[in-house]
């Protein structure tokens, strides 16, 4: 029973983290990371606009580049402006998140060998 109680406590902690650590802007997300220095097991929730996504070499995950959620309505203009910046000057305006695949086997993939989760620019 102690094991079940420990698991339930961790589930509640995870849900609390997901609710508290909710971000829709790159600046807020970066501030949280710098201030809290979260460990790898800390859960966060982001609701942002996808700028780009790419499969990681080795095909074990996807790197998603995000911009503020409120830029969704101005996606094309924002992307044009970001493309005019050098990669270093662009950093404060973007967040990159790596979404690792659950398993590197065919059961965790779609029929065509692509991951089930797809990220669309502008979405």
JSON list of N, CA and C in Angstrom, two decimals, residues 9-82:
[
{"chain": "A", "resi": 9, "resn": "UNK", "atom": "N", "xyz": [0.92, 10.19, -4.70]},
{"chain": "A", "resi": 9, "resn": "UNK", "atom": "CA", "xyz": [1.50, 11.48, -4.32]},
{"chain": "A", "resi": 9, "resn": "UNK", "atom": "C", "xyz": [2.27, 12.08, -5.50]},
{"chain": "A", "resi": 10, "resn": "UNK", "atom": "N", "xyz": [3.02, 11.24, -6.21]},
{"chain": "A", "resi": 10, "resn": "UNK", "atom": "CA", "xyz": [3.78, 11.73, -7.37]},
{"chain": "A", "resi": 10, "resn": "UNK", "atom": "C", "xyz": [2.86, 12.17, -8.50]},
{"chain": "A", "resi": 11, "resn": "UNK", "atom": "N", "xyz": [1.75, 11.47, -8.69]},
{"chain": "A", "resi": 11, "resn": "UNK", "atom": "CA", "xyz": [0.77, 11.87, -9.71]},
{"chain": "A", "resi": 11, "resn": "UNK", "atom": "C", "xyz": [0.19, 13.23, -9.36]},
{"chain": "A", "resi": 12, "resn": "UNK", "atom": "N", "xyz": [-0.18, 13.43, -8.10]},
{"chain": "A", "resi": 12, "resn": "UNK", "atom": "CA", "xyz": [-0.72, 14.73, -7.67]},
{"chain": "A", "resi": 12, "resn": "UNK", "atom": "C", "xyz": [0.32, 15.83, -7.83]},
{"chain": "A", "resi": 13, "resn": "UNK", "atom": "N", "xyz": [1.57, 15.54, -7.48]},
{"chain": "A", "resi": 13, "resn": "UNK", "atom": "CA", "xyz": [2.64, 16.53, -7.63]},
{"chain": "A", "resi": 13, "resn": "UNK", "atom": "C", "xyz": [2.83, 16.89, -9.10]},
{"chain": "A", "resi": 14, "resn": "UNK", "atom": "N", "xyz": [2.80, 15.89, -9.97]},
{"chain": "A", "resi": 14, "resn": "UNK", "atom": "CA", "xyz": [2.95, 16.14, -11.40]},
{"chain": "A", "resi": 14, "resn": "UNK", "atom": "C", "xyz": [1.82, 17.00, -11.93]},
{"chain": "A", "resi": 15, "resn": "UNK", "atom": "N", "xyz": [0.59, 16.71, -11.54]},
{"chain": "A", "resi": 15, "resn": "UNK", "atom": "CA", "xyz": [-0.56, 17.51, -12.00]},
{"chain": "A", "resi": 15, "resn": "UNK", "atom": "C", "xyz": [-0.47, 18.94, -11.49]},
{"chain": "A", "resi": 16, "resn": "UNK", "atom": "N", "xyz": [0.00, 19.10, -10.26]},
{"chain": "A", "resi": 16, "resn": "UNK", "atom": "CA", "xyz": [0.17, 20.43, -9.69]},
{"chain": "A", "resi": 16, "resn": "UNK", "atom": "C", "xyz": [1.23, 21.21, -10.46]},
{"chain": "A", "resi": 17, "resn": "UNK", "atom": "N", "xyz": [2.35, 20.55, -10.79]},
{"chain": "A", "resi": 17, "resn": "UNK", "atom": "CA", "xyz": [3.41, 21.20, -11.57]},
{"chain": "A", "resi": 17, "resn": "UNK", "atom": "C", "xyz": [2.89, 21.62, -12.94]},
{"chain": "A", "resi": 18, "resn": "UNK", "atom": "N", "xyz": [2.14, 20.74, -13.58]},
{"chain": "A", "resi": 18, "resn": "UNK", "atom": "CA", "xyz": [1.62, 21.05, -14.92]},
{"chain": "A", "resi": 18, "resn": "UNK", "atom": "C", "xyz": [0.68, 22.25, -14.88]},
{"chain": "A", "resi": 19, "resn": "UNK", "atom": "N", "xyz": [-0.11, 22.37, -13.81]},
{"chain": "A", "resi": 19, "resn": "UNK", "atom": "CA", "xyz": [-1.03, 23.50, -13.69]},
{"chain": "A", "resi": 19, "resn": "UNK", "atom": "C", "xyz": [-0.30, 24.78, -13.33]},
{"chain": "A", "resi": 20, "resn": "UNK", "atom": "N", "xyz": [0.71, 24.69, -12.47]},
{"chain": "A", "resi": 20, "resn": "UNK", "atom": "CA", "xyz": [1.44, 25.87, -12.04]},
{"chain": "A", "resi": 20, "resn": "UNK", "atom": "C", "xyz": [2.45, 26.33, -13.09]},
{"chain": "A", "resi": 21, "resn": "UNK", "atom": "N", "xyz": [3.08, 25.40, -13.75]},
{"chain": "A", "resi": 21, "resn": "UNK", "atom": "CA", "xyz": [4.13, 25.70, -14.72]},
{"chain": "A", "resi": 21, "resn": "UNK", "atom": "C", "xyz": [3.55, 25.76, -16.12]},
{"chain": "A", "resi": 22, "resn": "UNK", "atom": "N", "xyz": [2.66, 26.72, -16.34]},
{"chain": "A", "resi": 22, "resn": "UNK", "atom": "CA", "xyz": [1.96, 26.89, -17.62]},
{"chain": "A", "resi": 22, "resn": "UNK", "atom": "C", "xyz": [2.49, 28.16, -18.28]},
{"chain": "A", "resi": 23, "resn": "UNK", "atom": "N", "xyz": [2.94, 28.05, -19.54]},
{"chain": "A", "resi": 23, "resn": "UNK", "atom": "CA", "xyz": [3.55, 29.19, -20.21]},
{"chain": "A", "resi": 23, "resn": "UNK", "atom": "C", "xyz": [3.00, 29.37, -21.62]},
{"chain": "A", "resi": 24, "resn": "UNK", "atom": "N", "xyz": [2.75, 30.63, -21.97]},
{"chain": "A", "resi": 24, "resn": "UNK", "atom": "CA", "xyz": [2.31, 30.93, -23.34]},
{"chain": "A", "resi": 24, "resn": "UNK", "atom": "C", "xyz": [3.24, 31.95, -24.01]},
{"chain": "A", "resi": 25, "resn": "UNK", "atom": "N", "xyz": [4.26, 32.41, -23.28]},
{"chain": "A", "resi": 25, "resn": "UNK", "atom": "CA", "xyz": [5.24, 33.31, -23.89]},
{"chain": "A", "resi": 25, "resn": "UNK", "atom": "C", "xyz": [6.65, 32.77, -23.67]},
{"chain": "A", "resi": 26, "resn": "UNK", "atom": "N", "xyz": [7.50, 33.03, -24.63]},
{"chain": "A", "resi": 26, "resn": "UNK", "atom": "CA", "xyz": [8.89, 32.59, -24.55]},
{"chain": "A", "resi": 26, "resn": "UNK", "atom": "C", "xyz": [9.58, 33.25, -23.36]},
{"chain": "A", "resi": 27, "resn": "UNK", "atom": "N", "xyz": [9.34, 34.54, -23.15]},
{"chain": "A", "resi": 27, "resn": "UNK", "atom": "CA", "xyz": [9.99, 35.26, -22.06]},
{"chain": "A", "resi": 27, "resn": "UNK", "atom": "C", "xyz": [9.66, 34.65, -20.70]},
{"chain": "A", "resi": 28, "resn": "UNK", "atom": "N", "xyz": [8.39, 34.33, -20.47]},
{"chain": "A", "resi": 28, "resn": "UNK", "atom": "CA", "xyz": [7.99, 33.72, -19.20]},
{"chain": "A", "resi": 28, "resn": "UNK", "atom": "C", "xyz": [8.61, 32.34, -19.04]},
{"chain": "A", "resi": 29, "resn": "UNK", "atom": "N", "xyz": [8.65, 31.57, -20.11]},
{"chain": "A", "resi": 29, "resn": "UNK", "atom": "CA", "xyz": [9.23, 30.23, -20.07]},
{"chain": "A", "resi": 29, "resn": "UNK", "atom": "C", "xyz": [10.72, 30.30, -19.76]},
{"chain": "A", "resi": 30, "resn": "UNK", "atom": "N", "xyz": [11.44, 31.22, -20.42]},
{"chain": "A", "resi": 30, "resn": "UNK", "atom": "CA", "xyz": [12.87, 31.38, -20.18]},
{"chain": "A", "resi": 30, "resn": "UNK", "atom": "C", "xyz": [13.13, 31.86, -18.75]},
{"chain": "A", "resi": 31, "resn": "UNK", "atom": "N", "xyz": [12.29, 32.78, -18.26]},
{"chain": "A", "resi": 31, "resn": "UNK", "atom": "CA", "xyz": [12.45, 33.28, -16.90]},
{"chain": "A", "resi": 31, "resn": "UNK", "atom": "C", "xyz": [12.29, 32.15, -15.88]},
{"chain": "A", "resi": 32, "resn": "UNK", "atom": "N", "xyz": [11.29, 31.29, -16.10]},
{"chain": "A", "resi": 32, "resn": "UNK", "atom": "CA", "xyz": [11.08, 30.15, -15.21]},
{"chain": "A", "resi": 32, "resn": "UNK", "atom": "C", "xyz": [12.31, 29.24, -15.19]},
{"chain": "A", "resi": 33, "resn": "UNK", "atom": "N", "xyz": [12.85, 28.94, -16.36]},
{"chain": "A", "resi": 33, "resn": "UNK", "atom": "CA", "xyz": [14.00, 28.05, -16.44]},
{"chain": "A", "resi": 33, "resn": "UNK", "atom": "C", "xyz": [15.21, 28.66, -15.72]},
{"chain": "A", "resi": 34, "resn": "UNK", "atom": "N", "xyz": [15.44, 29.96, -15.92]},
{"chain": "A", "resi": 34, "resn": "UNK", "atom": "CA", "xyz": [16.58, 30.62, -15.29]},
{"chain": "A", "resi": 34, "resn": "UNK", "atom": "C", "xyz": [16.41, 30.71, -13.77]},
{"chain": "A", "resi": 35, "resn": "UNK", "atom": "N", "xyz": [15.20, 31.02, -13.32]},
{"chain": "A", "resi": 35, "resn": "UNK", "atom": "CA", "xyz": [14.96, 31.22, -11.89]},
{"chain": "A", "resi": 35, "resn": "UNK", "atom": "C", "xyz": [14.83, 29.89, -11.14]},
{"chain": "A", "resi": 36, "resn": "UNK", "atom": "N", "xyz": [14.06, 28.96, -11.68]},
{"chain": "A", "resi": 36, "resn": "UNK", "atom": "CA", "xyz": [13.76, 27.72, -10.98]},
{"chain": "A", "resi": 36, "resn": "UNK", "atom": "C", "xyz": [14.82, 26.64, -11.20]},
{"chain": "A", "resi": 37, "resn": "UNK", "atom": "N", "xyz": [15.55, 26.73, -12.32]},
{"chain": "A", "resi": 37, "resn": "UNK", "atom": "CA", "xyz": [16.51, 25.69, -12.68]},
{"chain": "A", "resi": 37, "resn": "UNK", "atom": "C", "xyz": [15.90, 24.31, -12.45]},
{"chain": "A", "resi": 38, "resn": "UNK", "atom": "N", "xyz": [14.81, 24.02, -13.17]},
{"chain": "A", "resi": 38, "resn": "UNK", "atom": "CA", "xyz": [14.08, 22.77, -12.91]},
{"chain": "A", "resi": 38, "resn": "UNK", "atom": "C", "xyz": [14.90, 21.52, -13.25]},
{"chain": "A", "resi": 39, "resn": "UNK", "atom": "N", "xyz": [14.67, 20.49, -12.47]},
{"chain": "A", "resi": 39, "resn": "UNK", "atom": "CA", "xyz": [15.30, 19.20, -12.73]},
{"chain": "A", "resi": 39, "resn": "UNK", "atom": "C", "xyz": [14.56, 18.52, -13.89]},
{"chain": "A", "resi": 40, "resn": "UNK", "atom": "N", "xyz": [15.16, 17.51, -14.51]},
{"chain": "A", "resi": 40, "resn": "UNK", "atom": "CA", "xyz": [14.52, 16.88, -15.67]},
{"chain": "A", "resi": 40, "resn": "UNK", "atom": "C", "xyz": [13.14, 16.28, -15.40]},
{"chain": "A", "resi": 41, "resn": "UNK", "atom": "N", "xyz": [12.83, 16.00, -14.14]},
{"chain": "A", "resi": 41, "resn": "UNK", "atom": "CA", "xyz": [11.53, 15.38, -13.84]},
{"chain": "A", "resi": 41, "resn": "UNK", "atom": "C", "xyz": [10.42, 16.39, -13.58]},
{"chain": "A", "resi": 42, "resn": "UNK", "atom": "N", "xyz": [10.69, 17.69, -13.70]},
{"chain": "A", "resi": 42, "resn": "UNK", "atom": "CA", "xyz": [9.67, 18.71, -13.50]},
{"chain": "A", "resi": 42, "resn": "UNK", "atom": "C", "xyz": [8.82, 18.84, -14.77]},
{"chain": "A", "resi": 43, "resn": "UNK", "atom": "N", "xyz": [7.51, 18.83, -14.59]},
{"chain": "A", "resi": 43, "resn": "UNK", "atom": "CA", "xyz": [6.59, 18.93, -15.73]},
{"chain": "A", "resi": 43, "resn": "UNK", "atom": "C", "xyz": [6.22, 20.39, -15.98]},
{"chain": "A", "resi": 44, "resn": "UNK", "atom": "N", "xyz": [6.13, 20.74, -17.24]},
{"chain": "A", "resi": 44, "resn": "UNK", "atom": "CA", "xyz": [5.67, 22.07, -17.63]},
{"chain": "A", "resi": 44, "resn": "UNK", "atom": "C", "xyz": [4.64, 21.92, -18.74]},
{"chain": "A", "resi": 45, "resn": "UNK", "atom": "N", "xyz": [3.81, 22.93, -18.89]},
{"chain": "A", "resi": 45, "resn": "UNK", "atom": "CA", "xyz": [2.83, 22.96, -19.97]},
{"chain": "A", "resi": 45, "resn": "UNK", "atom": "C", "xyz": [3.08, 24.23, -20.76]},
{"chain": "A", "resi": 46, "resn": "UNK", "atom": "N", "xyz": [3.22, 24.10, -22.07]},
{"chain": "A", "resi": 46, "resn": "UNK", "atom": "CA", "xyz": [3.38, 25.28, -22.92]},
{"chain": "A", "resi": 46, "resn": "UNK", "atom": "C", "xyz": [2.26, 25.30, -23.95]},
{"chain": "A", "resi": 47, "resn": "UNK", "atom": "N", "xyz": [1.74, 26.49, -24.17]},
{"chain": "A", "resi": 47, "resn": "UNK", "atom": "CA", "xyz": [0.77, 26.71, -25.25]},
{"chain": "A", "resi": 47, "resn": "UNK", "atom": "C", "xyz": [1.34, 27.85, -26.07]},
{"chain": "A", "resi": 48, "resn": "UNK", "atom": "N", "xyz": [2.06, 27.48, -27.11]},
{"chain": "A", "resi": 48, "resn": "UNK", "atom": "CA", "xyz": [2.73, 28.46, -27.96]},
{"chain": "A", "resi": 48, "resn": "UNK", "atom": "C", "xyz": [2.45, 28.12, -29.42]},
{"chain": "A", "resi": 49, "resn": "UNK", "atom": "N", "xyz": [2.92, 28.98, -30.30]},
{"chain": "A", "resi": 49, "resn": "UNK", "atom": "CA", "xyz": [2.74, 28.77, -31.74]},
{"chain": "A", "resi": 49, "resn": "UNK", "atom": "C", "xyz": [3.99, 28.09, -32.30]},
{"chain": "A", "resi": 50, "resn": "UNK", "atom": "N", "xyz": [3.78, 27.03, -33.06]},
{"chain": "A", "resi": 50, "resn": "UNK", "atom": "CA", "xyz": [4.89, 26.29, -33.67]},
{"chain": "A", "resi": 50, "resn": "UNK", "atom": "C", "xyz": [5.48, 27.10, -34.82]},
{"chain": "A", "resi": 51, "resn": "UNK", "atom": "N", "xyz": [6.78, 27.32, -34.78]},
{"chain": "A", "resi": 51, "resn": "UNK", "atom": "CA", "xyz": [7.47, 27.98, -35.89]},
{"chain": "A", "resi": 51, "resn": "UNK", "atom": "C", "xyz": [8.01, 26.91, -36.84]},
{"chain": "A", "resi": 52, "resn": "UNK", "atom": "N", "xyz": [8.82, 26.01, -36.29]},
{"chain": "A", "resi": 52, "resn": "UNK", "atom": "CA", "xyz": [9.35, 24.92, -37.10]},
{"chain": "A", "resi": 52, "resn": "UNK", "atom": "C", "xyz": [9.40, 23.65, -36.27]},
{"chain": "A", "resi": 53, "resn": "UNK", "atom": "N", "xyz": [9.53, 22.53, -36.94]},
{"chain": "A", "resi": 53, "resn": "UNK", "atom": "CA", "xyz": [9.79, 21.26, -36.25]},
{"chain": "A", "resi": 53, "resn": "UNK", "atom": "C", "xyz": [10.66, 20.41, -37.16]},
{"chain": "A", "resi": 54, "resn": "UNK", "atom": "N", "xyz": [11.49, 19.60, -36.54]},
{"chain": "A", "resi": 54, "resn": "UNK", "atom": "CA", "xyz": [12.38, 18.74, -37.31]},
{"chain": "A", "resi": 54, "resn": "UNK", "atom": "C", "xyz": [12.66, 17.47, -36.53]},
{"chain": "A", "resi": 55, "resn": "UNK", "atom": "N", "xyz": [12.78, 16.37, -37.25]},
{"chain": "A", "resi": 55, "resn": "UNK", "atom": "CA", "xyz": [13.16, 15.12, -36.62]},
{"chain": "A", "resi": 55, "resn": "UNK", "atom": "C", "xyz": [14.63, 15.20, -36.23]},
{"chain": "A", "resi": 56, "resn": "UNK", "atom": "N", "xyz": [14.95, 14.68, -35.07]},
{"chain": "A", "resi": 56, "resn": "UNK", "atom": "CA", "xyz": [16.32, 14.69, -34.58]},
{"chain": "A", "resi": 56, "resn": "UNK", "atom": "C", "xyz": [17.10, 13.57, -35.25]},
{"chain": "A", "resi": 57, "resn": "UNK", "atom": "N", "xyz": [18.37, 13.83, -35.51]},
{"chain": "A", "resi": 57, "resn": "UNK", "atom": "CA", "xyz": [19.22, 12.82, -36.13]},
{"chain": "A", "resi": 57, "resn": "UNK", "atom": "C", "xyz": [19.13, 11.53, -35.33]},
{"chain": "A", "resi": 58, "resn": "UNK", "atom": "N", "xyz": [18.95, 10.44, -35.99]},
{"chain": "A", "resi": 58, "resn": "UNK", "atom": "CA", "xyz": [18.76, 9.16, -35.32]},
{"chain": "A", "resi": 58, "resn": "UNK", "atom": "C", "xyz": [17.29, 8.81, -35.21]},
{"chain": "A", "resi": 59, "resn": "UNK", "atom": "N", "xyz": [16.41, 9.78, -35.52]},
{"chain": "A", "resi": 59, "resn": "UNK", "atom": "CA", "xyz": [14.97, 9.57, -35.58]},
{"chain": "A", "resi": 59, "resn": "UNK", "atom": "C", "xyz": [14.36, 9.08, -34.27]},
{"chain": "A", "resi": 60, "resn": "UNK", "atom": "N", "xyz": [14.80, 9.68, -33.14]},
{"chain": "A", "resi": 60, "resn": "UNK", "atom": "CA", "xyz": [14.27, 9.28, -31.84]},
{"chain": "A", "resi": 60, "resn": "UNK", "atom": "C", "xyz": [13.46, 10.38, -31.18]},
{"chain": "A", "resi": 61, "resn": "UNK", "atom": "N", "xyz": [13.24, 11.48, -31.86]},
{"chain": "A", "resi": 61, "resn": "UNK", "atom": "CA", "xyz": [12.49, 12.58, -31.28]},
{"chain": "A", "resi": 61, "resn": "UNK", "atom": "C", "xyz": [12.32, 13.72, -32.26]},
{"chain": "A", "resi": 62, "resn": "UNK", "atom": "N", "xyz": [11.62, 14.75, -31.80]},
{"chain": "A", "resi": 62, "resn": "UNK", "atom": "CA", "xyz": [11.35, 15.92, -32.63]},
{"chain": "A", "resi": 62, "resn": "UNK", "atom": "C", "xyz": [11.75, 17.18, -31.88]},
{"chain": "A", "resi": 63, "resn": "UNK", "atom": "N", "xyz": [12.46, 18.08, -32.54]},
{"chain": "A", "resi": 63, "resn": "UNK", "atom": "CA", "xyz": [12.80, 19.37, -31.96]},
{"chain": "A", "resi": 63, "resn": "UNK", "atom": "C", "xyz": [11.80, 20.38, -32.50]},
{"chain": "A", "resi": 64, "resn": "UNK", "atom": "N", "xyz": [11.08, 21.03, -31.59]},
{"chain": "A", "resi": 64, "resn": "UNK", "atom": "CA", "xyz": [10.05, 21.99, -31.96]},
{"chain": "A", "resi": 64, "resn": "UNK", "atom": "C", "xyz": [10.52, 23.38, -31.57]},
{"chain": "A", "resi": 65, "resn": "UNK", "atom": "N", "xyz": [10.46, 24.32, -32.50]},
{"chain": "A", "resi": 65, "resn": "UNK", "atom": "CA", "xyz": [10.81, 25.71, -32.23]},
{"chain": "A", "resi": 65, "resn": "UNK", "atom": "C", "xyz": [9.51, 26.49, -32.13]},
{"chain": "A", "resi": 66, "resn": "UNK", "atom": "N", "xyz": [9.34, 27.20, -31.01]},
{"chain": "A", "resi": 66, "resn": "UNK", "atom": "CA", "xyz": [8.08, 27.87, -30.70]},
{"chain": "A", "resi": 66, "resn": "UNK", "atom": "C", "xyz": [8.25, 29.37, -30.56]},
{"chain": "A", "resi": 67, "resn": "UNK", "atom": "N", "xyz": [7.16, 30.08, -30.82]},
{"chain": "A", "resi": 67, "resn": "UNK", "atom": "CA", "xyz": [7.08, 31.52, -30.57]},
{"chain": "A", "resi": 67, "resn": "UNK", "atom": "C", "xyz": [5.85, 31.76, -29.69]},
{"chain": "A", "resi": 68, "resn": "UNK", "atom": "N", "xyz": [5.72, 32.97, -29.18]},
{"chain": "A", "resi": 68, "resn": "UNK", "atom": "CA", "xyz": [4.61, 33.30, -28.29]},
{"chain": "A", "resi": 68, "resn": "UNK", "atom": "C", "xyz": [3.26, 32.91, -28.89]},
{"chain": "A", "resi": 69, "resn": "UNK", "atom": "N", "xyz": [2.36, 32.42, -28.05]},
{"chain": "A", "resi": 69, "resn": "UNK", "atom": "CA", "xyz": [1.03, 32.02, -28.50]},
{"chain": "A", "resi": 69, "resn": "UNK", "atom": "C", "xyz": [0.27, 33.19, -29.11]},
{"chain": "A", "resi": 70, "resn": "UNK", "atom": "N", "xyz": [0.47, 34.39, -28.56]},
{"chain": "A", "resi": 70, "resn": "UNK", "atom": "CA", "xyz": [-0.28, 35.55, -29.07]},
{"chain": "A", "resi": 70, "resn": "UNK", "atom": "C", "xyz": [0.18, 35.99, -30.46]},
{"chain": "A", "resi": 71, "resn": "UNK", "atom": "N", "xyz": [1.24, 35.39, -30.98]},
{"chain": "A", "resi": 71, "resn": "UNK", "atom": "CA", "xyz": [1.71, 35.72, -32.33]},
{"chain": "A", "resi": 71, "resn": "UNK", "atom": "C", "xyz": [1.04, 34.88, -33.41]},
{"chain": "A", "resi": 72, "resn": "UNK", "atom": "N", "xyz": [0.16, 34.00, -33.00]},
{"chain": "A", "resi": 72, "resn": "UNK", "atom": "CA", "xyz": [-0.53, 33.12, -33.96]},
{"chain": "A", "resi": 72, "resn": "UNK", "atom": "C", "xyz": [-1.22, 33.93, -35.06]},
{"chain": "A", "resi": 73, "resn": "UNK", "atom": "N", "xyz": [-1.89, 35.00, -34.67]},
{"chain": "A", "resi": 73, "resn": "UNK", "atom": "CA", "xyz": [-2.62, 35.83, -35.64]},
{"chain": "A", "resi": 73, "resn": "UNK", "atom": "C", "xyz": [-1.67, 36.59, -36.58]},
{"chain": "A", "resi": 74, "resn": "UNK", "atom": "N", "xyz": [-0.43, 36.77, -36.15]},
{"chain": "A", "resi": 74, "resn": "UNK", "atom": "CA", "xyz": [0.56, 37.51, -36.93]},
{"chain": "A", "resi": 74, "resn": "UNK", "atom": "C", "xyz": [1.69, 36.59, -37.38]},
{"chain": "A", "resi": 75, "resn": "UNK", "atom": "N", "xyz": [1.39, 35.34, -37.60]},
{"chain": "A", "resi": 75, "resn": "UNK", "atom": "CA", "xyz": [2.42, 34.32, -37.85]},
{"chain": "A", "resi": 75, "resn": "UNK", "atom": "C", "xyz": [3.35, 34.69, -39.01]},
{"chain": "A", "resi": 76, "resn": "UNK", "atom": "N", "xyz": [2.80, 34.98, -40.17]},
{"chain": "A", "resi": 76, "resn": "UNK", "atom": "CA", "xyz": [3.63, 35.26, -41.35]},
{"chain": "A", "resi": 76, "resn": "UNK", "atom": "C", "xyz": [4.57, 36.45, -41.12]},
{"chain": "A", "resi": 77, "resn": "UNK", "atom": "N", "xyz": [4.03, 37.53, -40.58]},
{"chain": "A", "resi": 77, "resn": "UNK", "atom": "CA", "xyz": [4.83, 38.73, -40.32]},
{"chain": "A", "resi": 77, "resn": "UNK", "atom": "C", "xyz": [5.92, 38.45, -39.30]},
{"chain": "A", "resi": 78, "resn": "UNK", "atom": "N", "xyz": [5.56, 37.71, -38.25]},
{"chain": "A", "resi": 78, "resn": "UNK", "atom": "CA", "xyz": [6.53, 37.38, -37.20]},
{"chain": "A", "resi": 78, "resn": "UNK", "atom": "C", "xyz": [7.67, 36.53, -37.76]},
{"chain": "A", "resi": 79, "resn": "UNK", "atom": "N", "xyz": [7.32, 35.53, -38.56]},
{"chain": "A", "resi": 79, "resn": "UNK", "atom": "CA", "xyz": [8.33, 34.65, -39.15]},
{"chain": "A", "resi": 79, "resn": "UNK", "atom": "C", "xyz": [9.26, 35.43, -40.08]},
{"chain": "A", "resi": 80, "resn": "UNK", "atom": "N", "xyz": [8.70, 36.31, -40.88]},
{"chain": "A", "resi": 80, "resn": "UNK", "atom": "CA", "xyz": [9.53, 37.14, -41.77]},
{"chain": "A", "resi": 80, "resn": "UNK", "atom": "C", "xyz": [10.52, 37.97, -40.97]},
{"chain": "A", "resi": 81, "resn": "UNK", "atom": "N", "xyz": [10.04, 38.56, -39.89]},
{"chain": "A", "resi": 81, "resn": "UNK", "atom": "CA", "xyz": [10.92, 39.39, -39.05]},
{"chain": "A", "resi": 81, "resn": "UNK", "atom": "C", "xyz": [11.99, 38.54, -38.37]},
{"chain": "A", "resi": 82, "resn": "UNK", "atom": "N", "xyz": [11.61, 37.37, -37.85]},
{"chain": "A", "resi": 82, "resn": "UNK", "atom": "CA", "xyz": [12.58, 36.50, -37.20]},
{"chain": "A", "resi": 82, "resn": "UNK", "atom": "C", "xyz": [13.65, 36.03, -38.18]}
]
